Amino acid sequence: MGHGELRGVVALDGPSGTGKSSAARRLASALGARYLDTGAMYRAVTLAVLRSGADLDDADRVAAVARDAGLAQGTDPADSTTTLRGEDVGVEIRGPEVTRAVSPVSANPAVRELLVAEQRRIVAHALSAVGGIVVEGRDIGTVVVPDAGLKVFLTADARARAHRRARQDGLESTVDAVLADVERRDAYDSSRAVSPLRPAPDAVELDTTDLDLAGVLAALLDLAAGRGLVAGPVRG
Ligand SMILES: Nc1ncnc2c1ncn2[C@@H]1O[C@H](COP(=O)(O)OP(=O)(O)OP(=O)(O)O)[C@@H](O)[C@H]1O
Ligand SMILES: Nc1ccn([C@H]2C[C@H](O)[C@@H](COP(=O)(O)O)O2)c(=O)n1
């Protein structure tokens, strides 16, 4: 059964491991929309910085590497590629080195300015090409698309998130280590000076701790339809 087509922007924000990527990808697929993973963009710039050998604390050098990285982010929910000068870096950007370094790189104001401009360009292009896009990250509802038709802030208990991530990585025995990493990244992302992670005042908070992915998708479809963002057949 078709769900109709998304008209406008759905912004999904929240801490790591709350299910933003999984939910955003599914929502975009269900509604024939594009999908933008902004975390992948910060990760790709971080990879470029690590490869360059730049000191993560050298803000000017980090910004210069970001500008010169040749980053391109795809928006196909079935295959959202991330490339640096044409090289597919989708696997490498999920590795532990990038995950360790991504918070300081994404706190760099010049990096944020560069990527937010590119994200807005991608959103505008998707809206004119297909009419709808689901964008996920940390500052989508607050900074990147403050006029998004629907803003959702996903949350989940930190231990549940650590279990999900550990299962994903095949590291069931190291939940405590994953939990420490999740909490470290949340604290860093929430306390940085520029665009800290926080819900937009008009965001709907959705706690996914006790929801499976089908439940999260159903809740998002209801919210989008309720905002009048879905054209054509609605669920049922
Ligand atoms: N509601 C859920 N129930 C069970 N597992 C889930 C749920 N949501 C997400 N997961 C699983 O948790 C892991 C993390 O999900 P996902 O990558 O979508 O989160 P995220 O918020 O995008 O994280 P990050 O910000 O770190 O990229 C994945 O393995 C995913 O399959
Ligand atoms: N809009 C965004 C998206 C991501 N980040 C930062 C914060 C995260 O720790 C990191 C990686 O994101 P993930 O792939 O885990 O979603 O990127 C950000 O600051 N703003």
Short mmCIF file of C-alpha atoms and ligand atoms in Angstrom, two decimals:
data_model
loop_
_atom_site.label_atom_id
_atom_site.label_comp_id
_atom_site.label_asym_id
_atom_site.label_seq_id
_atom_site.Cartn_x
_atom_site.Cartn_y
_atom_site.Cartn_z
CA MET A 1 0.00 0.00 0.00
CA GLY A 2 1.43 3.40 -0.99
CA HIS A 3 1.84 6.04 1.69
CA GLY A 4 1.61 9.07 -0.59
CA GLU A 5 4.34 11.56 -1.41
CA LEU A 6 6.19 13.93 0.87
CA ARG A 7 5.73 17.61 0.11
CA GLY A 8 8.27 19.69 2.02
CA VAL A 9 11.00 19.01 4.58
CA VAL A 10 11.01 16.66 7.55
CA ALA A 11 13.84 17.48 9.99
CA LEU A 12 15.00 14.65 12.28
CA ASP A 13 17.44 15.54 15.04
CA GLY A 14 18.65 13.82 18.17
CA PRO A 15 21.60 12.24 19.98
CA SER A 16 23.62 9.41 18.45
CA GLY A 17 22.01 6.00 18.17
CA THR A 18 18.43 7.21 18.57
CA GLY A 19 17.62 5.83 15.11
CA LYS A 20 17.72 9.00 13.01
CA SER A 21 19.41 7.43 9.97
CA SER A 22 17.29 4.27 10.01
CA ALA A 23 14.06 6.22 10.48
CA ALA A 24 14.90 8.98 8.00
CA ARG A 25 15.87 6.50 5.29
CA ARG A 26 12.67 4.49 5.78
CA LEU A 27 10.46 7.58 5.87
CA ALA A 28 12.01 8.97 2.70
CA SER A 29 11.63 5.62 0.91
CA ALA A 30 8.01 5.27 2.02
CA LEU A 31 7.14 8.77 0.79
CA GLY A 32 9.14 8.88 -2.46
CA ALA A 33 11.39 11.60 -1.05
CA ARG A 34 15.12 12.29 -0.96
CA TYR A 35 17.19 11.65 2.16
CA LEU A 36 20.09 13.70 3.52
CA ASP A 37 22.48 12.28 6.12
CA THR A 38 24.30 15.38 7.41
CA GLY A 39 26.32 13.34 9.91
CA ALA A 40 27.94 11.55 6.95
CA MET A 41 29.08 14.95 5.66
CA TYR A 42 30.77 15.85 8.99
CA ARG A 43 32.30 12.39 9.07
CA ALA A 44 33.67 12.72 5.51
CA VAL A 45 35.28 16.08 6.29
CA THR A 46 36.76 14.49 9.43
CA LEU A 47 38.24 11.70 7.32
CA ALA A 48 39.78 14.27 4.98
CA VAL A 49 41.27 16.09 8.00
CA LEU A 50 42.71 12.86 9.44
CA ARG A 51 44.21 11.93 6.07
CA SER A 52 45.75 15.39 5.73
CA GLY A 53 47.59 15.01 9.03
CA ALA A 54 46.23 18.37 10.22
CA ASP A 55 46.09 19.01 13.95
CA LEU A 56 42.40 18.82 14.98
CA ASP A 57 42.93 21.93 17.13
CA ASP A 58 44.25 23.99 14.20
CA ALA A 59 40.91 25.57 13.27
CA ASP A 60 42.17 27.39 10.16
CA ARG A 61 43.92 24.33 8.75
CA VAL A 62 40.88 22.10 9.46
CA ALA A 63 38.62 24.60 7.69
CA ALA A 64 40.99 24.75 4.70
CA VAL A 65 40.99 20.95 4.40
CA ALA A 66 37.18 20.95 4.57
CA ARG A 67 36.92 23.50 1.75
CA ASP A 68 39.31 21.48 -0.40
CA ALA A 69 37.90 18.01 0.38
CA GLY A 70 35.76 17.58 -2.75
CA LEU A 71 32.83 16.26 -0.69
CA ALA A 72 29.65 15.11 -2.44
CA GLN A 73 26.69 13.68 -0.52
CA GLY A 74 24.04 11.68 -2.38
CA THR A 75 20.34 11.76 -1.43
CA ASP A 76 18.99 8.41 -2.65
CA PRO A 77 17.45 6.72 0.42
CA ALA A 78 18.27 3.31 -1.07
CA ASP A 79 21.93 4.19 -1.63
CA SER A 80 23.10 7.47 -0.13
CA THR A 81 26.72 7.68 -1.21
CA THR A 82 29.38 9.87 0.37
CA THR A 83 32.38 10.68 -1.81
CA LEU A 84 35.60 12.67 -1.50
CA ARG A 85 36.86 13.67 -4.96
CA GLY A 86 34.83 10.81 -6.40
CA GLU A 87 36.14 8.17 -3.94
CA ASP A 88 33.35 6.35 -2.09
CA VAL A 89 34.19 6.71 1.62
CA GLY A 90 30.89 5.35 3.00
CA VAL A 91 32.55 2.52 4.93
CA GLU A 92 35.65 4.36 6.14
CA ILE A 93 33.68 7.23 7.68
CA ARG A 94 31.96 4.78 10.08
CA GLY A 95 35.28 3.55 11.51
CA PRO A 96 36.48 4.25 15.08
CA GLU A 97 39.14 6.83 14.08
CA VAL A 98 36.57 9.05 12.39
CA THR A 99 34.03 8.50 15.18
CA ARG A 100 36.64 9.61 17.75
CA ALA A 101 37.58 12.77 15.84
CA VAL A 102 34.24 13.90 14.42
CA SER A 103 33.02 15.91 17.43
CA PRO A 104 35.93 18.40 17.50
CA VAL A 105 35.86 18.77 13.70
CA SER A 106 32.10 19.38 13.70
CA ALA A 107 32.52 22.03 16.42
CA ASN A 108 34.66 24.12 14.02
CA PRO A 109 32.52 27.17 13.06
CA ALA A 110 33.99 27.48 9.55
CA VAL A 111 33.34 23.79 8.86
CA ARG A 112 29.74 24.20 10.02
CA GLU A 113 29.24 27.29 7.87
CA LEU A 114 30.54 25.45 4.81
CA LEU A 115 28.45 22.31 5.37
CA VAL A 116 25.24 24.13 6.34
CA ALA A 117 25.43 26.11 3.07
CA GLU A 118 25.91 22.88 1.12
CA GLN A 119 23.05 21.18 3.02
CA ARG A 120 20.69 24.06 2.21
CA ARG A 121 21.70 23.84 -1.44
CA ILE A 122 20.95 20.09 -1.47
CA VAL A 123 17.58 20.64 0.23
CA ALA A 124 16.56 23.34 -2.27
CA HIS A 125 17.56 21.11 -5.17
CA ALA A 126 15.59 18.14 -3.80
CA LEU A 127 12.50 20.26 -3.23
CA SER A 128 12.53 21.48 -6.81
CA ALA A 129 13.37 18.02 -8.21
CA VAL A 130 11.01 15.72 -6.28
CA GLY A 131 9.14 17.94 -3.80
CA GLY A 132 10.23 16.36 -0.52
CA ILE A 133 13.29 15.51 1.57
CA VAL A 134 13.97 14.01 4.99
CA VAL A 135 17.06 15.56 6.59
CA GLU A 136 18.71 14.15 9.69
CA GLY A 137 21.41 15.43 12.01
CA ARG A 138 21.84 17.57 15.13
CA ASP A 139 20.92 21.10 14.00
CA ILE A 140 18.45 20.58 11.17
CA GLY A 141 15.38 22.01 12.92
CA THR A 142 17.35 24.76 14.69
CA VAL A 143 19.76 25.96 11.98
CA VAL A 144 19.74 24.19 8.62
CA VAL A 145 15.99 24.23 7.84
CA PRO A 146 14.30 26.26 10.61
CA ASP A 147 11.10 26.44 8.54
CA ALA A 148 10.83 22.66 8.04
CA GLY A 149 7.18 21.51 7.89
CA LEU A 150 7.83 18.88 10.55
CA LYS A 151 10.63 18.76 13.12
CA VAL A 152 11.10 15.65 15.21
CA PHE A 153 13.63 15.24 18.01
CA LEU A 154 14.31 11.54 18.55
CA THR A 155 15.43 10.37 21.96
CA ALA A 156 16.13 6.97 23.53
CA ASP A 157 17.59 5.77 26.77
CA ALA A 158 21.43 5.84 26.53
CA ARG A 159 21.80 2.16 27.43
CA ALA A 160 19.24 1.14 24.78
CA ARG A 161 21.19 3.18 22.24
CA ALA A 162 24.45 1.55 23.28
CA HIS A 163 22.87 -1.91 22.91
CA ARG A 164 21.61 -1.02 19.41
CA ARG A 165 25.00 0.30 18.33
CA ALA A 166 26.91 -2.65 19.85
CA ARG A 167 24.57 -5.08 18.07
CA GLN A 168 25.12 -3.19 14.82
CA ASP A 169 28.89 -3.42 15.25
CA GLY A 170 28.77 -7.07 16.36
CA LEU A 171 30.29 -6.12 19.72
CA GLU A 172 27.59 -7.29 22.11
CA SER A 173 30.17 -7.79 24.88
CA THR A 174 31.36 -4.19 24.85
CA VAL A 175 28.09 -2.39 25.55
CA ASP A 176 29.72 -0.47 28.42
CA ALA A 177 32.46 0.85 26.13
CA VAL A 178 29.89 1.82 23.50
CA LEU A 179 27.79 3.49 26.20
CA ALA A 180 30.78 5.55 27.32
CA ASP A 181 31.43 6.61 23.72
CA VAL A 182 27.76 7.50 23.12
CA GLU A 183 27.67 9.59 26.31
CA ARG A 184 30.99 11.29 25.49
CA ARG A 185 29.76 12.28 22.02
CA ASP A 186 26.35 13.45 23.32
CA ALA A 187 28.06 15.64 25.93
CA TYR A 188 30.43 17.15 23.36
CA ASP A 189 27.73 17.73 20.73
CA SER A 190 25.36 19.28 23.31
CA SER A 191 27.88 21.63 24.88
CA ARG A 192 29.71 23.04 21.86
CA ALA A 193 29.42 26.79 21.28
CA VAL A 194 28.14 26.65 17.70
CA SER A 195 24.79 24.97 16.92
CA PRO A 196 24.74 22.68 19.96
CA LEU A 197 22.51 19.62 19.83
CA ARG A 198 19.12 20.61 21.22
CA PRO A 199 15.49 20.34 20.16
CA ALA A 200 13.97 23.26 18.24
CA PRO A 201 11.25 24.90 20.35
CA ASP A 202 8.62 23.66 17.88
CA ALA A 203 10.00 20.10 17.55
CA VAL A 204 7.94 17.05 18.47
CA GLU A 205 9.90 14.78 20.82
CA LEU A 206 9.66 11.07 20.03
CA ASP A 207 11.11 8.60 22.55
CA THR A 208 12.11 5.46 20.64
CA THR A 209 13.35 3.41 23.62
CA ASP A 210 10.39 1.03 23.49
CA LEU A 211 9.60 1.30 19.79
CA ASP A 212 10.93 -0.94 17.06
CA LEU A 213 11.79 0.61 13.69
CA ALA A 214 8.35 -0.17 12.26
CA GLY A 215 6.80 1.66 15.22
CA VAL A 216 9.05 4.68 14.70
CA LEU A 217 8.17 4.78 10.99
CA ALA A 218 4.44 4.56 11.75
CA ALA A 219 4.70 7.45 14.23
CA LEU A 220 6.60 9.60 11.71
CA LEU A 221 4.12 8.85 8.92
CA ASP A 222 1.27 9.90 11.21
CA LEU A 223 3.06 13.12 12.17
CA ALA A 224 3.86 14.01 8.54
CA ALA A 225 0.29 13.31 7.43
CA GLY A 226 -1.03 15.31 10.38
CA ARG A 227 1.01 18.32 9.24
CA GLY A 228 -0.48 18.06 5.74
CA LEU A 229 2.91 17.17 4.26
CA VAL A 230 1.73 14.02 2.48
CA ALA A 231 0.01 14.20 -0.89
CA GLY A 232 -1.92 11.28 -2.36
CA PRO A 233 -2.94 8.05 -0.59
CA VAL A 234 -2.42 8.07 3.16
CA ARG A 235 -1.88 4.90 5.21
CA GLY A 236 -4.62 2.39 5.68
N1 LIG B 1 13.72 1.77 17.27
C1 LIG B 1 14.76 0.95 17.11
N2 LIG B 1 14.70 -0.30 17.59
C2 LIG B 1 15.76 -1.13 17.47
N3 LIG B 1 16.93 -0.82 16.86
C3 LIG B 1 17.03 0.40 16.37
C4 LIG B 1 15.96 1.36 16.46
N4 LIG B 1 16.37 2.50 15.88
C5 LIG B 1 17.62 2.27 15.45
N5 LIG B 1 18.01 1.03 15.74
C6 LIG B 1 19.33 0.44 15.44
O1 LIG B 1 20.25 1.23 16.18
C7 LIG B 1 21.44 1.43 15.44
C8 LIG B 1 21.67 2.93 15.32
O2 LIG B 1 20.63 3.49 14.53
P1 LIG B 1 20.90 4.71 13.57
O3 LIG B 1 22.23 4.61 12.91
O4 LIG B 1 19.71 4.85 12.72
O5 LIG B 1 20.93 5.89 14.65
P2 LIG B 1 21.39 7.39 14.48
O6 LIG B 1 20.56 8.18 15.42
O7 LIG B 1 21.37 7.78 13.06
O8 LIG B 1 22.87 7.34 15.02
P3 LIG B 1 24.11 8.30 14.70
O9 LIG B 1 23.66 9.68 14.99
O10 LIG B 1 25.18 7.85 15.65
O11 LIG B 1 24.48 8.08 13.26
C9 LIG B 1 21.22 0.72 14.10
O12 LIG B 1 21.80 -0.55 14.18
C10 LIG B 1 19.72 0.59 13.99
O13 LIG B 1 19.32 -0.53 13.22
N1 LIG B 2 23.87 18.12 11.58
C1 LIG B 2 24.90 17.49 12.22
C2 LIG B 2 25.17 16.15 12.01
C3 LIG B 2 26.23 15.58 12.67
N2 LIG B 2 26.99 16.32 13.49
C4 LIG B 2 28.16 15.77 14.16
C5 LIG B 2 27.89 15.25 15.54
C6 LIG B 2 28.10 13.78 15.47
O1 LIG B 2 28.85 13.34 16.58
C7 LIG B 2 28.89 13.58 14.18
C8 LIG B 2 28.53 12.33 13.40
O2 LIG B 2 27.13 12.26 13.19
P1 LIG B 2 26.38 10.84 13.04
O3 LIG B 2 26.89 10.21 11.79
O4 LIG B 2 26.75 10.03 14.23
O5 LIG B 2 24.94 11.22 12.97
O6 LIG B 2 28.65 14.71 13.38
C9 LIG B 2 26.70 17.64 13.68
O7 LIG B 2 27.41 18.33 14.45
N3 LIG B 2 25.66 18.21 13.04
#
